[in-house]
């Protein structure tokens, strides 16, 4: 399995500095819903401290955690791809501090600086590939456990 990529450390220093000019510090108390599936994805966060659970609703009463994110992790990628709607929900599992970035100014910066835009898209793609690989491994493990118990 590949190592998890952290957005801010993956960017070269000059590009990271340009992106950070658009950041604002935010915090979420424990148990705060940060976003819901199908909501408008118009921002993203880089977690500074704390933990966030990504979840998928499986019934009107039940959510299943699909990933846990922590310090340095990217929270939210749907802002980058049409139709710009959240695919999952997110909840603060503990008190969270994060850098928040609004999508529109980040996308404008990427248009202005195509090198930054390409690096940002590639880095987000690496993050998504790693998360997909991790999820695949978890599914295979669960499948294997089910087959052994039946």
JSON list of N, CA and C in Angstrom, two decimals, residues 25-83:
[
{"chain": "A", "resi": 25, "resn": "UNK", "atom": "N", "xyz": [-8.25, 29.97, 9.41]},
{"chain": "A", "resi": 25, "resn": "UNK", "atom": "CA", "xyz": [-8.29, 28.97, 10.47]},
{"chain": "A", "resi": 25, "resn": "UNK", "atom": "C", "xyz": [-9.71, 28.84, 11.00]},
{"chain": "A", "resi": 26, "resn": "UNK", "atom": "N", "xyz": [-10.16, 27.60, 11.14]},
{"chain": "A", "resi": 26, "resn": "UNK", "atom": "CA", "xyz": [-11.50, 27.31, 11.67]},
{"chain": "A", "resi": 26, "resn": "UNK", "atom": "C", "xyz": [-11.38, 26.19, 12.70]},
{"chain": "A", "resi": 27, "resn": "UNK", "atom": "N", "xyz": [-12.43, 26.04, 13.48]},
{"chain": "A", "resi": 27, "resn": "UNK", "atom": "CA", "xyz": [-12.48, 24.91, 14.41]},
{"chain": "A", "resi": 27, "resn": "UNK", "atom": "C", "xyz": [-13.90, 24.36, 14.44]},
{"chain": "A", "resi": 28, "resn": "UNK", "atom": "N", "xyz": [-13.99, 23.07, 14.75]},
{"chain": "A", "resi": 28, "resn": "UNK", "atom": "CA", "xyz": [-15.26, 22.37, 14.86]},
{"chain": "A", "resi": 28, "resn": "UNK", "atom": "C", "xyz": [-15.28, 21.63, 16.19]},
{"chain": "A", "resi": 29, "resn": "UNK", "atom": "N", "xyz": [-16.28, 21.85, 17.02]},
{"chain": "A", "resi": 29, "resn": "UNK", "atom": "CA", "xyz": [-16.39, 21.08, 18.26]},
{"chain": "A", "resi": 29, "resn": "UNK", "atom": "C", "xyz": [-16.67, 19.61, 17.94]},
{"chain": "A", "resi": 30, "resn": "UNK", "atom": "N", "xyz": [-16.34, 18.75, 18.88]},
{"chain": "A", "resi": 30, "resn": "UNK", "atom": "CA", "xyz": [-16.63, 17.32, 18.74]},
{"chain": "A", "resi": 30, "resn": "UNK", "atom": "C", "xyz": [-18.10, 17.11, 18.42]},
{"chain": "A", "resi": 31, "resn": "UNK", "atom": "N", "xyz": [-18.40, 16.15, 17.55]},
{"chain": "A", "resi": 31, "resn": "UNK", "atom": "CA", "xyz": [-19.75, 15.76, 17.12]},
{"chain": "A", "resi": 31, "resn": "UNK", "atom": "C", "xyz": [-20.42, 16.77, 16.19]},
{"chain": "A", "resi": 32, "resn": "UNK", "atom": "N", "xyz": [-19.69, 17.75, 15.68]},
{"chain": "A", "resi": 32, "resn": "UNK", "atom": "CA", "xyz": [-20.24, 18.70, 14.72]},
{"chain": "A", "resi": 32, "resn": "UNK", "atom": "C", "xyz": [-20.28, 18.06, 13.34]},
{"chain": "A", "resi": 33, "resn": "UNK", "atom": "N", "xyz": [-21.43, 18.16, 12.65]},
{"chain": "A", "resi": 33, "resn": "UNK", "atom": "CA", "xyz": [-21.52, 17.74, 11.26]},
{"chain": "A", "resi": 33, "resn": "UNK", "atom": "C", "xyz": [-20.89, 18.84, 10.42]},
{"chain": "A", "resi": 34, "resn": "UNK", "atom": "N", "xyz": [-19.86, 18.50, 9.66]},
{"chain": "A", "resi": 34, "resn": "UNK", "atom": "CA", "xyz": [-19.15, 19.49, 8.85]},
{"chain": "A", "resi": 34, "resn": "UNK", "atom": "C", "xyz": [-19.82, 19.65, 7.50]},
{"chain": "A", "resi": 35, "resn": "UNK", "atom": "N", "xyz": [-20.23, 18.53, 6.91]},
{"chain": "A", "resi": 35, "resn": "UNK", "atom": "CA", "xyz": [-21.03, 18.58, 5.69]},
{"chain": "A", "resi": 35, "resn": "UNK", "atom": "C", "xyz": [-21.82, 17.29, 5.55]},
{"chain": "A", "resi": 36, "resn": "UNK", "atom": "N", "xyz": [-22.85, 17.35, 4.72]},
{"chain": "A", "resi": 36, "resn": "UNK", "atom": "CA", "xyz": [-23.75, 16.22, 4.48]},
{"chain": "A", "resi": 36, "resn": "UNK", "atom": "C", "xyz": [-23.66, 15.80, 3.01]},
{"chain": "A", "resi": 37, "resn": "UNK", "atom": "N", "xyz": [-23.90, 14.51, 2.74]},
{"chain": "A", "resi": 37, "resn": "UNK", "atom": "CA", "xyz": [-23.91, 14.06, 1.33]},
{"chain": "A", "resi": 37, "resn": "UNK", "atom": "C", "xyz": [-24.88, 14.89, 0.50]},
{"chain": "A", "resi": 38, "resn": "UNK", "atom": "N", "xyz": [-24.48, 15.20, -0.70]},
{"chain": "A", "resi": 38, "resn": "UNK", "atom": "CA", "xyz": [-25.24, 15.95, -1.69]},
{"chain": "A", "resi": 38, "resn": "UNK", "atom": "C", "xyz": [-25.34, 17.44, -1.40]},
{"chain": "A", "resi": 39, "resn": "UNK", "atom": "N", "xyz": [-24.70, 17.90, -0.32]},
{"chain": "A", "resi": 39, "resn": "UNK", "atom": "CA", "xyz": [-24.64, 19.35, -0.08]},
{"chain": "A", "resi": 39, "resn": "UNK", "atom": "C", "xyz": [-23.69, 20.00, -1.07]},
{"chain": "A", "resi": 40, "resn": "UNK", "atom": "N", "xyz": [-23.76, 21.31, -1.16]},
{"chain": "A", "resi": 40, "resn": "UNK", "atom": "CA", "xyz": [-22.90, 22.07, -2.08]},
{"chain": "A", "resi": 40, "resn": "UNK", "atom": "C", "xyz": [-21.46, 22.00, -1.58]},
{"chain": "A", "resi": 41, "resn": "UNK", "atom": "N", "xyz": [-20.57, 21.53, -2.45]},
{"chain": "A", "resi": 41, "resn": "UNK", "atom": "CA", "xyz": [-19.14, 21.41, -2.12]},
{"chain": "A", "resi": 41, "resn": "UNK", "atom": "C", "xyz": [-18.43, 22.65, -2.65]},
{"chain": "A", "resi": 42, "resn": "UNK", "atom": "N", "xyz": [-18.31, 23.64, -1.79]},
{"chain": "A", "resi": 42, "resn": "UNK", "atom": "CA", "xyz": [-17.73, 24.92, -2.22]},
{"chain": "A", "resi": 42, "resn": "UNK", "atom": "C", "xyz": [-16.48, 25.28, -1.41]},
{"chain": "A", "resi": 43, "resn": "UNK", "atom": "N", "xyz": [-15.92, 24.29, -0.70]},
{"chain": "A", "resi": 43, "resn": "UNK", "atom": "CA", "xyz": [-14.74, 24.53, 0.11]},
{"chain": "A", "resi": 43, "resn": "UNK", "atom": "C", "xyz": [-14.07, 23.21, 0.45]},
{"chain": "A", "resi": 44, "resn": "UNK", "atom": "N", "xyz": [-12.88, 23.30, 1.03]},
{"chain": "A", "resi": 44, "resn": "UNK", "atom": "CA", "xyz": [-12.20, 22.12, 1.55]},
{"chain": "A", "resi": 44, "resn": "UNK", "atom": "C", "xyz": [-11.36, 22.55, 2.74]},
{"chain": "A", "resi": 45, "resn": "UNK", "atom": "N", "xyz": [-10.85, 21.55, 3.45]},
{"chain": "A", "resi": 45, "resn": "UNK", "atom": "CA", "xyz": [-10.08, 21.82, 4.66]},
{"chain": "A", "resi": 45, "resn": "UNK", "atom": "C", "xyz": [-8.83, 20.95, 4.68]},
{"chain": "A", "resi": 46, "resn": "UNK", "atom": "N", "xyz": [-7.82, 21.44, 5.38]},
{"chain": "A", "resi": 46, "resn": "UNK", "atom": "CA", "xyz": [-6.67, 20.62, 5.75]},
{"chain": "A", "resi": 46, "resn": "UNK", "atom": "C", "xyz": [-6.69, 20.60, 7.27]},
{"chain": "A", "resi": 47, "resn": "UNK", "atom": "N", "xyz": [-6.80, 19.39, 7.81]},
{"chain": "A", "resi": 47, "resn": "UNK", "atom": "CA", "xyz": [-6.93, 19.23, 9.26]},
{"chain": "A", "resi": 47, "resn": "UNK", "atom": "C", "xyz": [-5.59, 19.53, 9.93]},
{"chain": "A", "resi": 48, "resn": "UNK", "atom": "N", "xyz": [-5.64, 20.39, 10.92]},
{"chain": "A", "resi": 48, "resn": "UNK", "atom": "CA", "xyz": [-4.43, 20.72, 11.70]},
{"chain": "A", "resi": 48, "resn": "UNK", "atom": "C", "xyz": [-4.33, 19.84, 12.93]},
{"chain": "A", "resi": 49, "resn": "UNK", "atom": "N", "xyz": [-5.46, 19.60, 13.59]},
{"chain": "A", "resi": 49, "resn": "UNK", "atom": "CA", "xyz": [-5.48, 18.72, 14.75]},
{"chain": "A", "resi": 49, "resn": "UNK", "atom": "C", "xyz": [-6.89, 18.17, 14.92]},
{"chain": "A", "resi": 50, "resn": "UNK", "atom": "N", "xyz": [-6.97, 17.01, 15.58]},
{"chain": "A", "resi": 50, "resn": "UNK", "atom": "CA", "xyz": [-8.26, 16.38, 15.79]},
{"chain": "A", "resi": 50, "resn": "UNK", "atom": "C", "xyz": [-8.51, 15.29, 14.77]},
{"chain": "A", "resi": 51, "resn": "UNK", "atom": "N", "xyz": [-9.73, 14.77, 14.80]},
{"chain": "A", "resi": 51, "resn": "UNK", "atom": "CA", "xyz": [-10.09, 13.66, 13.91]},
{"chain": "A", "resi": 51, "resn": "UNK", "atom": "C", "xyz": [-11.47, 13.89, 13.32]},
{"chain": "A", "resi": 52, "resn": "UNK", "atom": "N", "xyz": [-11.62, 13.50, 12.05]},
{"chain": "A", "resi": 52, "resn": "UNK", "atom": "CA", "xyz": [-12.88, 13.63, 11.32]},
{"chain": "A", "resi": 52, "resn": "UNK", "atom": "C", "xyz": [-13.24, 12.27, 10.75]},
{"chain": "A", "resi": 53, "resn": "UNK", "atom": "N", "xyz": [-14.51, 11.90, 10.87]},
{"chain": "A", "resi": 53, "resn": "UNK", "atom": "CA", "xyz": [-15.02, 10.66, 10.28]},
{"chain": "A", "resi": 53, "resn": "UNK", "atom": "C", "xyz": [-15.77, 11.00, 9.00]},
{"chain": "A", "resi": 54, "resn": "UNK", "atom": "N", "xyz": [-15.42, 10.31, 7.91]},
{"chain": "A", "resi": 54, "resn": "UNK", "atom": "CA", "xyz": [-16.21, 10.39, 6.68]},
{"chain": "A", "resi": 54, "resn": "UNK", "atom": "C", "xyz": [-17.21, 9.26, 6.74]},
{"chain": "A", "resi": 55, "resn": "UNK", "atom": "N", "xyz": [-18.46, 9.55, 6.42]},
{"chain": "A", "resi": 55, "resn": "UNK", "atom": "CA", "xyz": [-19.47, 8.51, 6.54]},
{"chain": "A", "resi": 55, "resn": "UNK", "atom": "C", "xyz": [-20.41, 8.50, 5.35]},
{"chain": "A", "resi": 56, "resn": "UNK", "atom": "N", "xyz": [-21.07, 7.35, 5.23]},
{"chain": "A", "resi": 56, "resn": "UNK", "atom": "CA", "xyz": [-22.07, 7.15, 4.18]},
{"chain": "A", "resi": 56, "resn": "UNK", "atom": "C", "xyz": [-23.35, 6.70, 4.86]},
{"chain": "A", "resi": 57, "resn": "UNK", "atom": "N", "xyz": [-24.44, 7.30, 4.50]},
{"chain": "A", "resi": 57, "resn": "UNK", "atom": "CA", "xyz": [-25.74, 6.90, 5.07]},
{"chain": "A", "resi": 57, "resn": "UNK", "atom": "C", "xyz": [-26.19, 5.62, 4.39]},
{"chain": "A", "resi": 58, "resn": "UNK", "atom": "N", "xyz": [-26.50, 4.59, 5.21]},
{"chain": "A", "resi": 58, "resn": "UNK", "atom": "CA", "xyz": [-26.97, 3.33, 4.66]},
{"chain": "A", "resi": 58, "resn": "UNK", "atom": "C", "xyz": [-28.47, 3.13, 4.89]},
{"chain": "A", "resi": 59, "resn": "UNK", "atom": "N", "xyz": [-29.04, 3.93, 5.79]},
{"chain": "A", "resi": 59, "resn": "UNK", "atom": "CA", "xyz": [-30.49, 3.95, 6.00]},
{"chain": "A", "resi": 59, "resn": "UNK", "atom": "C", "xyz": [-30.81, 5.30, 6.63]},
{"chain": "A", "resi": 60, "resn": "UNK", "atom": "N", "xyz": [-32.08, 5.57, 6.84]},
{"chain": "A", "resi": 60, "resn": "UNK", "atom": "CA", "xyz": [-32.45, 6.86, 7.43]},
{"chain": "A", "resi": 60, "resn": "UNK", "atom": "C", "xyz": [-31.93, 7.00, 8.85]},
{"chain": "A", "resi": 61, "resn": "UNK", "atom": "N", "xyz": [-31.61, 5.89, 9.50]},
{"chain": "A", "resi": 61, "resn": "UNK", "atom": "CA", "xyz": [-31.15, 5.93, 10.88]},
{"chain": "A", "resi": 61, "resn": "UNK", "atom": "C", "xyz": [-29.69, 5.57, 11.08]},
{"chain": "A", "resi": 62, "resn": "UNK", "atom": "N", "xyz": [-29.03, 5.07, 10.04]},
{"chain": "A", "resi": 62, "resn": "UNK", "atom": "CA", "xyz": [-27.68, 4.57, 10.22]},
{"chain": "A", "resi": 62, "resn": "UNK", "atom": "C", "xyz": [-26.68, 5.14, 9.22]},
{"chain": "A", "resi": 63, "resn": "UNK", "atom": "N", "xyz": [-25.52, 5.52, 9.75]},
{"chain": "A", "resi": 63, "resn": "UNK", "atom": "CA", "xyz": [-24.37, 5.93, 8.94]},
{"chain": "A", "resi": 63, "resn": "UNK", "atom": "C", "xyz": [-23.24, 4.95, 9.19]},
{"chain": "A", "resi": 64, "resn": "UNK", "atom": "N", "xyz": [-22.45, 4.70, 8.17]},
{"chain": "A", "resi": 64, "resn": "UNK", "atom": "CA", "xyz": [-21.29, 3.84, 8.29]},
{"chain": "A", "resi": 64, "resn": "UNK", "atom": "C", "xyz": [-20.05, 4.68, 8.03]},
{"chain": "A", "resi": 65, "resn": "UNK", "atom": "N", "xyz": [-19.07, 4.59, 8.92]},
{"chain": "A", "resi": 65, "resn": "UNK", "atom": "CA", "xyz": [-17.81, 5.31, 8.73]},
{"chain": "A", "resi": 65, "resn": "UNK", "atom": "C", "xyz": [-17.02, 4.63, 7.63]},
{"chain": "A", "resi": 66, "resn": "UNK", "atom": "N", "xyz": [-16.60, 5.42, 6.64]},
{"chain": "A", "resi": 66, "resn": "UNK", "atom": "CA", "xyz": [-15.83, 4.87, 5.53]},
{"chain": "A", "resi": 66, "resn": "UNK", "atom": "C", "xyz": [-14.36, 5.27, 5.60]},
{"chain": "A", "resi": 67, "resn": "UNK", "atom": "N", "xyz": [-14.04, 6.29, 6.40]},
{"chain": "A", "resi": 67, "resn": "UNK", "atom": "CA", "xyz": [-12.64, 6.71, 6.57]},
{"chain": "A", "resi": 67, "resn": "UNK", "atom": "C", "xyz": [-12.53, 7.60, 7.79]},
{"chain": "A", "resi": 68, "resn": "UNK", "atom": "N", "xyz": [-11.36, 7.60, 8.37]},
{"chain": "A", "resi": 68, "resn": "UNK", "atom": "CA", "xyz": [-11.05, 8.51, 9.47]},
{"chain": "A", "resi": 68, "resn": "UNK", "atom": "C", "xyz": [-9.86, 9.35, 9.05]},
{"chain": "A", "resi": 69, "resn": "UNK", "atom": "N", "xyz": [-9.96, 10.64, 9.26]},
{"chain": "A", "resi": 69, "resn": "UNK", "atom": "CA", "xyz": [-8.92, 11.57, 8.84]},
{"chain": "A", "resi": 69, "resn": "UNK", "atom": "C", "xyz": [-8.34, 12.29, 10.06]},
{"chain": "A", "resi": 70, "resn": "UNK", "atom": "N", "xyz": [-7.06, 12.63, 9.97]},
{"chain": "A", "resi": 70, "resn": "UNK", "atom": "CA", "xyz": [-6.40, 13.32, 11.08]},
{"chain": "A", "resi": 70, "resn": "UNK", "atom": "C", "xyz": [-5.47, 14.41, 10.59]},
{"chain": "A", "resi": 71, "resn": "UNK", "atom": "N", "xyz": [-4.55, 14.78, 11.44]},
{"chain": "A", "resi": 71, "resn": "UNK", "atom": "CA", "xyz": [-3.64, 15.89, 11.19]},
{"chain": "A", "resi": 71, "resn": "UNK", "atom": "C", "xyz": [-2.96, 15.79, 9.82]},
{"chain": "A", "resi": 72, "resn": "UNK", "atom": "N", "xyz": [-3.05, 16.88, 9.07]},
{"chain": "A", "resi": 72, "resn": "UNK", "atom": "CA", "xyz": [-2.43, 16.97, 7.75]},
{"chain": "A", "resi": 72, "resn": "UNK", "atom": "C", "xyz": [-3.29, 16.46, 6.61]},
{"chain": "A", "resi": 73, "resn": "UNK", "atom": "N", "xyz": [-4.39, 15.78, 6.94]},
{"chain": "A", "resi": 73, "resn": "UNK", "atom": "CA", "xyz": [-5.23, 15.18, 5.89]},
{"chain": "A", "resi": 73, "resn": "UNK", "atom": "C", "xyz": [-6.14, 16.21, 5.22]},
{"chain": "A", "resi": 74, "resn": "UNK", "atom": "N", "xyz": [-6.38, 15.97, 3.94]},
{"chain": "A", "resi": 74, "resn": "UNK", "atom": "CA", "xyz": [-7.33, 16.75, 3.15]},
{"chain": "A", "resi": 74, "resn": "UNK", "atom": "C", "xyz": [-8.74, 16.28, 3.48]},
{"chain": "A", "resi": 75, "resn": "UNK", "atom": "N", "xyz": [-9.61, 17.22, 3.79]},
{"chain": "A", "resi": 75, "resn": "UNK", "atom": "CA", "xyz": [-11.03, 16.93, 4.00]},
{"chain": "A", "resi": 75, "resn": "UNK", "atom": "C", "xyz": [-11.80, 17.63, 2.90]},
{"chain": "A", "resi": 76, "resn": "UNK", "atom": "N", "xyz": [-12.38, 16.83, 2.00]},
{"chain": "A", "resi": 76, "resn": "UNK", "atom": "CA", "xyz": [-13.19, 17.39, 0.92]},
{"chain": "A", "resi": 76, "resn": "UNK", "atom": "C", "xyz": [-12.42, 17.48, -0.37]},
{"chain": "A", "resi": 77, "resn": "UNK", "atom": "N", "xyz": [-12.96, 16.83, -1.39]},
{"chain": "A", "resi": 77, "resn": "UNK", "atom": "CA", "xyz": [-12.40, 16.92, -2.74]},
{"chain": "A", "resi": 77, "resn": "UNK", "atom": "C", "xyz": [-13.47, 17.19, -3.78]},
{"chain": "A", "resi": 78, "resn": "UNK", "atom": "N", "xyz": [-14.72, 17.11, -3.39]},
{"chain": "A", "resi": 78, "resn": "UNK", "atom": "CA", "xyz": [-15.82, 17.28, -4.35]},
{"chain": "A", "resi": 78, "resn": "UNK", "atom": "C", "xyz": [-15.88, 18.69, -4.93]},
{"chain": "A", "resi": 79, "resn": "UNK", "atom": "N", "xyz": [-15.27, 19.65, -4.27]},
{"chain": "A", "resi": 79, "resn": "UNK", "atom": "CA", "xyz": [-15.23, 21.03, -4.77]},
{"chain": "A", "resi": 79, "resn": "UNK", "atom": "C", "xyz": [-14.49, 21.12, -6.10]},
{"chain": "A", "resi": 80, "resn": "UNK", "atom": "N", "xyz": [-13.66, 20.13, -6.38]},
{"chain": "A", "resi": 80, "resn": "UNK", "atom": "CA", "xyz": [-12.81, 20.15, -7.57]},
{"chain": "A", "resi": 80, "resn": "UNK", "atom": "C", "xyz": [-13.48, 19.56, -8.80]},
{"chain": "A", "resi": 81, "resn": "UNK", "atom": "N", "xyz": [-14.54, 18.77, -8.61]},
{"chain": "A", "resi": 81, "resn": "UNK", "atom": "CA", "xyz": [-15.15, 18.05, -9.71]},
{"chain": "A", "resi": 81, "resn": "UNK", "atom": "C", "xyz": [-16.65, 18.31, -9.80]},
{"chain": "A", "resi": 82, "resn": "UNK", "atom": "N", "xyz": [-17.15, 18.65, -10.99]},
{"chain": "A", "resi": 82, "resn": "UNK", "atom": "CA", "xyz": [-18.60, 18.80, -11.15]},
{"chain": "A", "resi": 82, "resn": "UNK", "atom": "C", "xyz": [-19.29, 17.50, -10.77]},
{"chain": "A", "resi": 83, "resn": "UNK", "atom": "N", "xyz": [-20.43, 17.53, -10.21]},
{"chain": "A", "resi": 83, "resn": "UNK", "atom": "CA", "xyz": [-21.33, 18.66, -10.01]},
{"chain": "A", "resi": 83, "resn": "UNK", "atom": "C", "xyz": [-21.10, 19.44, -8.71]}
]
